[in-house]
Amino acid sequence: VVNASSPAFRRHGIVVMPNLVSVRYDDVKTTNNKVQTACRVVVDYTFTGPQGDQLHCTVAGEAWDGGDKATPQAMSVAFRIALLQALCLPTHDPEVDARPPY
């Protein structure tokens, strides 16, 4: 998603700035009883065009990691979600409404 949108952003002079609204850490256990860190973030993104026009969006992101990478992973998830939703990018996932009822 980032690789697909970055060239167009550069070509058209669009800058994206994140603002971390909140972050929360919790210890979680995997199915193998290993402890990992769960990081949950809420991030405001501001997309600014070359003439100063702006688009704002707020998204959540979450990641688990056994080392020190939960925060950057959660931020990366949040950014991808912002791009997918703000730009209405197709994911080629099956439509939720297309599934048979349970």
Tab-separated table of C-alpha atoms in Angstrom:
chain	number	residue	atom	x	y	z
A	1	VAL	CA	0.000	0.000	0.000
A	2	VAL	CA	2.774	2.427	0.925
A	3	ASN	CA	4.840	1.411	-2.092
A	4	ALA	CA	1.845	1.955	-4.362
A	5	SER	CA	0.928	5.399	-3.015
A	6	SER	CA	4.361	6.927	-2.312
A	7	PRO	CA	5.368	7.605	-5.940
A	8	ALA	CA	2.070	9.405	-6.600
A	9	PHE	CA	2.433	11.433	-3.396
A	10	ARG	CA	5.939	12.521	-4.386
A	11	ARG	CA	4.890	13.296	-7.957
A	12	HIS	CA	1.985	15.472	-6.777
A	13	GLY	CA	3.712	17.049	-3.769
A	14	ILE	CA	1.579	15.423	-1.065
A	15	VAL	CA	3.068	15.202	2.427
A	16	VAL	CA	1.657	12.976	5.168
A	17	MET	CA	2.288	13.823	8.820
A	18	PRO	CA	1.326	11.534	11.707
A	19	ASN	CA	0.329	12.727	15.156
A	20	LEU	CA	0.193	10.051	17.840
A	21	VAL	CA	-3.018	10.579	19.822
A	22	SER	CA	-2.665	7.655	22.197
A	23	VAL	CA	-0.618	4.542	22.814
A	24	ARG	CA	-1.321	1.641	25.135
A	25	TYR	CA	0.855	-1.333	26.034
A	26	ASP	CA	-0.312	-4.635	27.491
A	27	ASP	CA	1.425	-7.919	28.188
A	28	VAL	CA	-0.271	-10.757	26.321
A	29	LYS	CA	0.400	-14.491	26.162
A	30	THR	CA	0.603	-16.490	22.972
A	31	THR	CA	-0.872	-19.957	22.621
A	32	ASN	CA	2.588	-21.259	23.617
A	33	ASN	CA	2.452	-19.208	26.846
A	34	LYS	CA	5.150	-16.797	25.652
A	35	VAL	CA	4.729	-13.223	26.830
A	36	GLN	CA	4.568	-10.543	24.168
A	37	THR	CA	3.839	-6.843	24.162
A	38	ALA	CA	0.618	-5.667	22.570
A	39	CYS	CA	0.778	-2.077	21.372
A	40	ARG	CA	-2.387	-0.226	20.441
A	41	VAL	CA	-2.155	3.227	18.892
A	42	VAL	CA	-4.536	5.896	17.684
A	43	VAL	CA	-2.970	8.203	15.118
A	44	ASP	CA	-4.195	11.371	13.404
A	45	TYR	CA	-2.836	11.711	9.881
A	46	THR	CA	-2.796	14.963	7.939
A	47	PHE	CA	-2.387	14.709	4.179
A	48	THR	CA	-1.282	18.106	2.820
A	49	GLY	CA	-1.355	18.956	-0.865
A	50	PRO	CA	0.979	21.341	-2.690
A	51	GLN	CA	-1.465	24.255	-2.346
A	52	GLY	CA	-2.004	23.684	1.375
A	53	ASP	CA	-5.258	21.788	1.101
A	54	GLN	CA	-5.572	19.127	3.800
A	55	LEU	CA	-7.299	15.857	4.546
A	56	HIS	CA	-7.368	14.609	8.134
A	57	CYS	CA	-8.116	11.095	9.289
A	58	THR	CA	-7.817	9.252	12.581
A	59	VAL	CA	-7.119	5.530	12.660
A	60	ALA	CA	-6.210	2.804	15.125
A	61	GLY	CA	-3.428	0.269	14.743
A	62	GLU	CA	-2.371	-2.744	16.774
A	63	ALA	CA	0.583	-5.119	16.837
A	64	TRP	CA	2.078	-7.791	19.082
A	65	ASP	CA	5.790	-8.433	19.335
A	66	GLY	CA	8.106	-10.392	21.606
A	67	GLY	CA	10.894	-7.832	21.256
A	68	ASP	CA	11.011	-4.098	20.824
A	69	LYS	CA	9.086	-3.715	17.581
A	70	ALA	CA	5.432	-3.588	18.688
A	71	THR	CA	5.251	0.203	18.483
A	72	PRO	CA	6.679	0.657	14.969
A	73	GLN	CA	4.571	-2.263	13.755
A	74	ALA	CA	1.398	-0.709	15.214
A	75	MET	CA	2.279	2.639	13.625
A	76	SER	CA	2.868	0.903	10.296
A	77	VAL	CA	-0.520	-0.832	10.530
A	78	ALA	CA	-2.210	2.491	11.324
A	79	PHE	CA	-0.560	4.175	8.327
A	80	ARG	CA	-1.600	1.390	5.952
A	81	ILE	CA	-5.170	1.597	7.255
A	82	ALA	CA	-5.169	5.384	6.771
A	83	LEU	CA	-3.995	4.976	3.176
A	84	LEU	CA	-6.495	2.226	2.405
A	85	GLN	CA	-9.418	4.147	3.829
A	86	ALA	CA	-8.535	7.709	2.793
A	87	LEU	CA	-7.683	6.699	-0.762
A	88	CYS	CA	-10.374	3.984	-1.054
A	89	LEU	CA	-7.756	1.517	-2.276
A	90	PRO	CA	-9.089	-1.910	-3.264
A	91	THR	CA	-7.700	-4.862	-1.321
A	92	HIS	CA	-9.285	-7.552	-3.515
A	93	ASP	CA	-10.655	-9.180	-0.343
A	94	PRO	CA	-14.078	-10.778	-0.744
A	95	GLU	CA	-16.935	-8.421	0.079
A	96	VAL	CA	-18.326	-9.056	3.549
A	97	ASP	CA	-21.878	-8.899	2.203
A	98	ALA	CA	-21.041	-11.517	-0.438
A	99	ARG	CA	-20.547	-14.224	2.192
A	100	PRO	CA	-23.426	-16.583	2.911
A	101	PRO	CA	-25.286	-15.864	6.171
A	102	TYR	CA	-24.194	-17.803	9.224
